[in-house]
Short mmCIF file of C-alpha atoms in Angstrom, two decimals:
data_model
loop_
_atom_site.label_atom_id
_atom_site.label_comp_id
_atom_site.label_asym_id
_atom_site.label_seq_id
_atom_site.Cartn_x
_atom_site.Cartn_y
_atom_site.Cartn_z
CA MET Q 1 197.81 125.15 128.48
CA SER Q 2 197.50 121.82 126.33
CA LEU Q 3 197.31 118.49 127.69
CA GLY Q 4 199.75 115.89 125.89
CA GLU Q 5 199.30 112.36 125.31
CA PRO Q 6 199.12 110.46 128.55
CA GLU Q 7 202.59 108.28 129.18
CA GLY Q 8 203.19 104.92 130.30
CA TYR Q 9 206.42 103.00 130.75
CA ASP Q 10 208.06 100.39 128.49
CA GLU Q 11 210.16 97.26 129.89
CA ASN Q 12 213.21 99.50 130.56
CA ALA Q 13 210.97 101.91 132.67
CA ARG Q 14 211.31 104.59 130.17
CA PRO Q 15 208.03 106.86 129.52
CA ARG Q 16 206.12 106.18 126.37
CA PRO Q 17 202.76 107.22 125.28
CA PHE Q 18 199.79 104.88 126.07
CA GLY Q 19 198.31 105.04 122.59
CA ARG Q 20 201.58 103.54 121.09
CA ARG Q 21 202.44 99.65 121.09
CA SER Q 22 205.84 98.08 120.52
CA ARG Q 23 206.42 96.36 117.28
CA SER Q 24 206.57 92.91 119.15
CA GLN Q 25 203.11 93.75 120.69
CA MET Q 26 201.69 94.93 117.09
CA VAL Q 27 202.94 91.71 115.86
CA ALA Q 28 201.76 89.46 118.44
CA ALA Q 29 198.15 91.24 117.99
CA ALA Q 30 198.38 90.56 114.47
CA VAL Q 31 198.93 86.90 115.11
CA CYS Q 32 196.18 86.57 117.78
CA LEU Q 33 193.76 88.18 115.52
CA VAL Q 34 194.66 85.79 112.45
CA LEU Q 35 194.60 82.60 114.43
CA GLY Q 36 191.39 83.63 115.99
CA ALA Q 37 189.69 84.28 112.89
CA GLY Q 38 191.13 80.93 111.69
CA LEU Q 39 189.50 79.26 114.49
CA ILE Q 40 186.27 80.88 114.08
CA GLY Q 41 186.17 80.41 110.23
CA GLY Q 42 187.26 76.72 110.97
CA ALA Q 43 184.50 76.18 113.34
CA VAL Q 44 181.78 77.91 111.13
CA THR Q 45 183.09 75.89 108.01
CA GLY Q 46 182.98 72.66 110.12
CA SER Q 47 179.38 73.06 111.04
CA TRP Q 48 178.60 73.88 107.68
CA LEU Q 49 180.02 70.65 106.44
CA THR Q 50 178.40 68.71 108.99
CA GLY Q 51 174.91 70.19 108.21
CA ASP Q 52 175.39 69.67 104.51
CA SER Q 53 176.32 66.17 105.17
CA GLU Q 54 173.25 65.42 107.13
CA GLY Q 55 170.85 67.29 104.57
CA SER Q 56 172.64 65.15 101.77
CA ASP Q 57 171.94 61.73 103.51
CA ALA Q 58 168.09 62.83 104.12
CA ARG Q 59 167.85 63.84 100.45
CA GLN Q 60 169.69 60.43 99.37
CA GLY Q 61 167.34 58.42 101.58
CA PHE Q 62 164.33 60.31 100.26
CA ALA Q 63 165.28 59.63 96.77
CA ALA Q 64 166.34 55.80 97.59
CA ALA Q 65 162.73 55.25 99.10
CA GLY Q 66 161.05 56.72 95.97
CA GLY Q 67 162.86 54.15 93.68
CA LEU Q 68 161.98 51.10 95.82
CA TRP Q 69 158.86 49.92 93.84
CA HIS Q 70 161.58 48.90 91.04
CA ASN Q 71 164.69 48.14 92.77
CA VAL Q 72 163.22 45.97 95.42
CA PRO Q 73 161.59 42.43 95.24
CA VAL Q 74 157.81 42.61 96.13
CA ASP Q 75 158.74 39.67 98.41
CA GLN Q 76 160.69 42.13 100.32
CA LEU Q 77 158.07 45.17 100.22
CA PHE Q 78 155.17 42.77 101.04
CA PRO Q 79 156.74 39.75 102.67
CA PRO Q 80 154.76 36.38 102.10
CA THR Q 81 154.13 36.09 105.65
CA LEU Q 82 154.31 38.97 108.63
CA GLN Q 83 154.21 38.54 112.26
CA GLY Q 84 152.74 40.67 114.48
CA LYS Q 85 154.05 40.20 118.09
CA GLY Q 86 151.56 42.29 120.38
CA ALA Q 87 149.65 43.46 117.50
CA GLY Q 88 146.30 42.45 118.53
CA PRO Q 89 143.76 43.38 121.32
CA GLY Q 90 145.34 42.96 124.62
CA ASP Q 91 148.79 42.79 123.00
CA ALA Q 92 147.72 39.25 121.56
CA ASP Q 93 150.23 38.17 118.80
CA ARG Q 94 149.09 38.17 115.34
CA SER Q 95 150.35 36.43 112.07
CA TRP Q 96 149.44 37.39 108.51
CA THR Q 97 149.84 35.32 105.16
CA ARG Q 98 149.81 37.20 101.79
CA ILE Q 99 147.22 35.79 99.41
CA ALA Q 100 147.47 38.12 96.63
CA VAL Q 101 149.59 40.83 95.04
CA ALA Q 102 148.13 43.36 92.60
CA PRO Q 103 149.79 44.24 89.33
CA ASP Q 104 151.69 47.32 89.96
CA GLY Q 105 150.82 50.36 88.09
CA GLY Q 106 149.06 53.75 88.24
CA CYS Q 107 146.27 54.94 90.34
CA LYS Q 108 143.64 54.72 88.02
CA GLY Q 109 140.35 53.25 89.63
CA ALA Q 110 142.22 52.31 92.86
CA PHE Q 111 140.62 55.09 94.74
CA ASP Q 112 137.17 56.76 95.35
CA PRO Q 113 137.21 60.06 93.72
CA LEU Q 114 137.45 62.14 96.91
CA LEU Q 115 140.63 60.47 98.00
CA ARG Q 116 141.85 60.60 94.67
CA LYS Q 117 141.22 64.09 94.74
CA VAL Q 118 143.20 64.77 98.12
CA LEU Q 119 146.20 62.79 96.82
CA ALA Q 120 146.21 64.63 93.64
CA PRO Q 121 148.52 67.35 94.56
CA VAL Q 122 151.61 64.69 95.04
CA GLY Q 123 150.88 62.53 91.97
CA CYS Q 124 151.27 58.89 91.42
CA GLU Q 125 154.48 57.53 90.29
CA ARG Q 126 153.43 53.95 91.22
CA LEU Q 127 150.97 51.99 93.22
CA LEU Q 128 151.61 48.57 94.93
CA ARG Q 129 149.00 46.54 96.78
CA ALA Q 130 148.89 43.12 98.41
CA THR Q 131 146.06 41.71 100.27
CA TYR Q 132 146.59 39.47 103.68
CA THR Q 133 144.47 37.02 105.79
CA ASP Q 134 144.78 36.37 109.26
CA ALA Q 135 145.77 32.82 110.64
CA THR Q 136 142.17 32.02 110.97
CA GLN Q 137 141.17 33.29 107.66
CA SER Q 138 138.40 35.49 109.28
CA HIS Q 139 139.62 38.58 108.26
CA VAL Q 140 141.18 40.22 104.89
CA THR Q 141 143.29 43.47 104.60
CA THR Q 142 144.66 45.21 101.75
CA VAL Q 143 148.06 47.32 102.29
CA GLY Q 144 148.93 49.82 99.79
CA LEU Q 145 152.13 51.57 99.00
CA LEU Q 146 151.42 54.73 96.66
CA PHE Q 147 154.92 56.00 95.47
CA THR Q 148 154.45 59.90 94.74
CA GLU Q 149 156.01 62.23 92.41
CA ALA Q 150 156.36 64.92 95.02
CA ASP Q 151 159.55 66.23 96.81
CA ALA Q 152 160.10 66.36 100.49
CA ALA Q 153 158.10 69.69 100.71
CA GLY Q 154 155.36 68.38 98.61
CA MET Q 155 155.01 65.30 101.22
CA ALA Q 156 155.32 67.55 104.31
CA ALA Q 157 152.57 69.94 102.83
CA LEU Q 158 150.00 66.54 102.39
CA ALA Q 159 151.13 65.22 105.77
CA GLY Q 160 150.00 68.47 107.39
CA ARG Q 161 146.84 68.75 105.88
CA PHE Q 162 146.20 65.24 106.79
CA ASP Q 163 146.78 66.22 110.41
CA THR Q 164 145.33 69.27 110.56
CA GLU Q 165 141.96 68.60 108.83
CA ARG Q 166 142.08 64.86 110.49
CA LEU Q 167 141.83 63.38 106.98
CA ASP Q 168 142.87 59.84 108.10
CA ARG Q 169 139.43 59.56 110.21
CA ARG Q 170 137.02 60.35 107.54
CA THR Q 171 134.88 57.65 106.24
CA ASP Q 172 134.53 59.10 102.77
CA LEU Q 173 138.29 58.80 102.27
CA MET Q 174 138.73 55.32 102.83
CA PRO Q 175 141.09 53.60 100.68
CA LEU Q 176 139.58 50.73 98.34
CA PRO Q 177 140.48 47.13 98.93
CA TYR Q 178 142.25 44.90 96.16
CA PRO Q 179 139.83 41.58 96.10
CA ALA Q 180 141.62 38.92 94.29
CA LYS Q 181 139.76 36.29 92.50
CA GLY Q 182 139.83 32.68 93.87
CA THR Q 183 140.74 33.83 97.29
CA VAL Q 184 139.06 34.52 100.56
CA ALA Q 185 139.20 38.20 99.82
CA ALA Q 186 137.42 37.74 96.53
CA GLY Q 187 134.17 39.40 98.10
CA PHE Q 188 136.19 42.18 99.79
CA GLY Q 189 135.03 45.32 98.12
CA ALA Q 190 133.87 48.87 99.19
CA GLU Q 191 130.85 47.99 101.01
CA GLN Q 192 132.98 45.37 103.01
CA ARG Q 193 135.57 48.21 104.50
CA ALA Q 194 135.34 48.03 108.15
CA SER Q 195 138.47 49.80 109.32
CA TRP Q 196 141.37 51.41 108.00
CA VAL Q 197 144.53 53.51 108.25
CA ILE Q 198 146.55 56.04 105.99
CA SER Q 199 149.92 57.23 106.91
CA VAL Q 200 151.60 59.96 104.60
CA LEU Q 201 155.62 59.74 105.11
CA THR Q 202 157.59 62.91 105.05
CA ASP Q 203 161.08 61.34 104.84
CA ALA Q 204 160.04 59.29 101.57
CA PRO Q 205 157.97 60.08 98.45
CA VAL Q 206 155.27 57.44 99.87
CA VAL Q 207 151.69 57.21 101.18
CA VAL Q 208 150.97 53.86 103.05
CA TYR Q 209 147.43 52.67 103.89
CA ALA Q 210 145.81 49.35 104.83
CA VAL Q 211 141.96 48.68 104.79
CA THR Q 212 140.41 46.09 106.41
CA GLY Q 213 137.17 43.70 106.65
CA TRP Q 214 135.73 40.18 107.09
CA ALA Q 215 136.65 37.34 104.85
CA ASP Q 216 133.04 36.35 104.45
CA GLY Q 217 131.81 39.56 102.56
CA ARG Q 218 129.76 40.80 104.99
CA THR Q 219 128.73 44.54 104.59
CA VAL Q 220 129.64 47.23 107.04
CA ASP Q 221 127.12 49.74 108.24
CA THR Q 222 129.54 51.88 110.21
CA ALA Q 223 133.39 51.52 109.34
CA LEU Q 224 135.68 53.01 112.07
CA PRO Q 225 139.28 54.35 111.56
CA ALA Q 226 142.00 52.01 113.06
CA GLU Q 227 142.63 54.50 115.94
CA ASP Q 228 138.78 54.74 117.05
CA ALA Q 229 138.56 50.92 116.65
CA MET Q 230 141.55 50.39 118.74
CA GLU Q 231 140.33 52.38 121.77
CA SER Q 232 139.79 50.40 124.91
CA GLY Q 233 135.86 50.33 125.72
CA ALA Q 234 134.90 50.50 122.00
CA THR Q 235 131.77 48.49 121.11
CA ALA Q 236 131.25 48.75 117.56
CA ALA Q 237 131.71 45.54 115.60
CA PRO Q 238 134.88 46.22 113.50
CA ALA Q 239 136.29 47.35 117.34
CA GLN Q 240 135.18 44.16 118.83
CA ALA Q 241 136.60 41.77 115.90
CA GLY Q 242 139.86 43.61 116.42
CA LEU Q 243 139.98 44.94 112.74
CA GLY Q 244 141.55 48.02 113.72
CA HIS Q 245 144.61 46.42 114.99
CA GLU Q 246 144.43 44.59 111.89
CA ALA Q 247 144.96 47.39 109.62
CA ARG Q 248 147.44 49.36 111.92
CA GLY Q 249 149.56 46.08 112.56
CA LEU Q 250 149.90 45.24 108.91
CA ALA Q 251 150.33 48.91 107.63
CA ASP Q 252 153.22 49.53 110.50
CA ARG Q 253 155.04 46.41 109.39
CA VAL Q 254 155.01 47.16 105.77
CA GLU Q 255 156.08 50.60 106.54
CA ARG Q 256 158.85 49.50 108.72
CA GLY Q 257 159.93 47.10 106.03
CA LEU Q 258 160.06 50.17 103.52
CA ARG Q 259 162.31 52.13 105.75
CA LYS Q 260 164.50 49.39 106.20
CA ARG Q 261 164.87 48.74 102.48
CA ALA Q 262 165.66 52.55 101.92
CA GLY Q 263 168.18 52.71 104.60
CA THR Q 264 170.10 49.85 103.09
CA ALA Q 265 169.91 51.37 99.54
CA THR Q 266 171.53 54.41 100.81
CA GLU Q 267 174.54 52.66 102.48
CA GLN Q 268 177.62 52.54 100.69
CA PRO Q 269 180.33 49.85 100.81
CA SER Q 270 183.17 50.53 103.03
#
């Protein structure tokens, strides 16, 4: 005895095999399949386009930042005066006046040998530096913008190394100041470095740094990274004088200006 194909009933209550479908059902199923595939494909395509747009914006911003050294006036990268609301010890306000701008150029002679070696993987496209003094002319601070030759992956690799190895806290990796003749920073040399900060950006091919000291040219026995000098209860001379706040405050404001200019450069007129 053999078993036949199981039967169902059509719309007129006539028996029909379960395995067969009417022409209208087959057409409806095909339409649903096409519509479903279209919706899925559209969603995937939409998300891909959105992701690509975001990636394109990031790449454009990165490239725009790399060209700021020759596209933006120095007064916009290093403003003649900078305000530091709440930037001093105890959230005191600070203000700084630019007293010198170094001629832009390469990195030759601008860093101690060991720091130059650490920065070598990202290259040196251009180096811009300016020196500021505080309102009392007691402190002097050099701020630098190192425009590198690296891509985003190269900058991320360097930033990762600085982070994992704490390179920004090593006294043998302090940046050099720019001592401008005829100013209160004339005696600001390697022996006068008291506090510093180095920031490796990952959304721009730029390393931002600042190094600070006293305007009277006194030598410093023990320099402190800005983060240590800014800690509550720190008793070393650079901390007591607020020099960590000077370095951090100026570096942060120059970095903010750089990011602002990079964002403006990528905007398209409507």
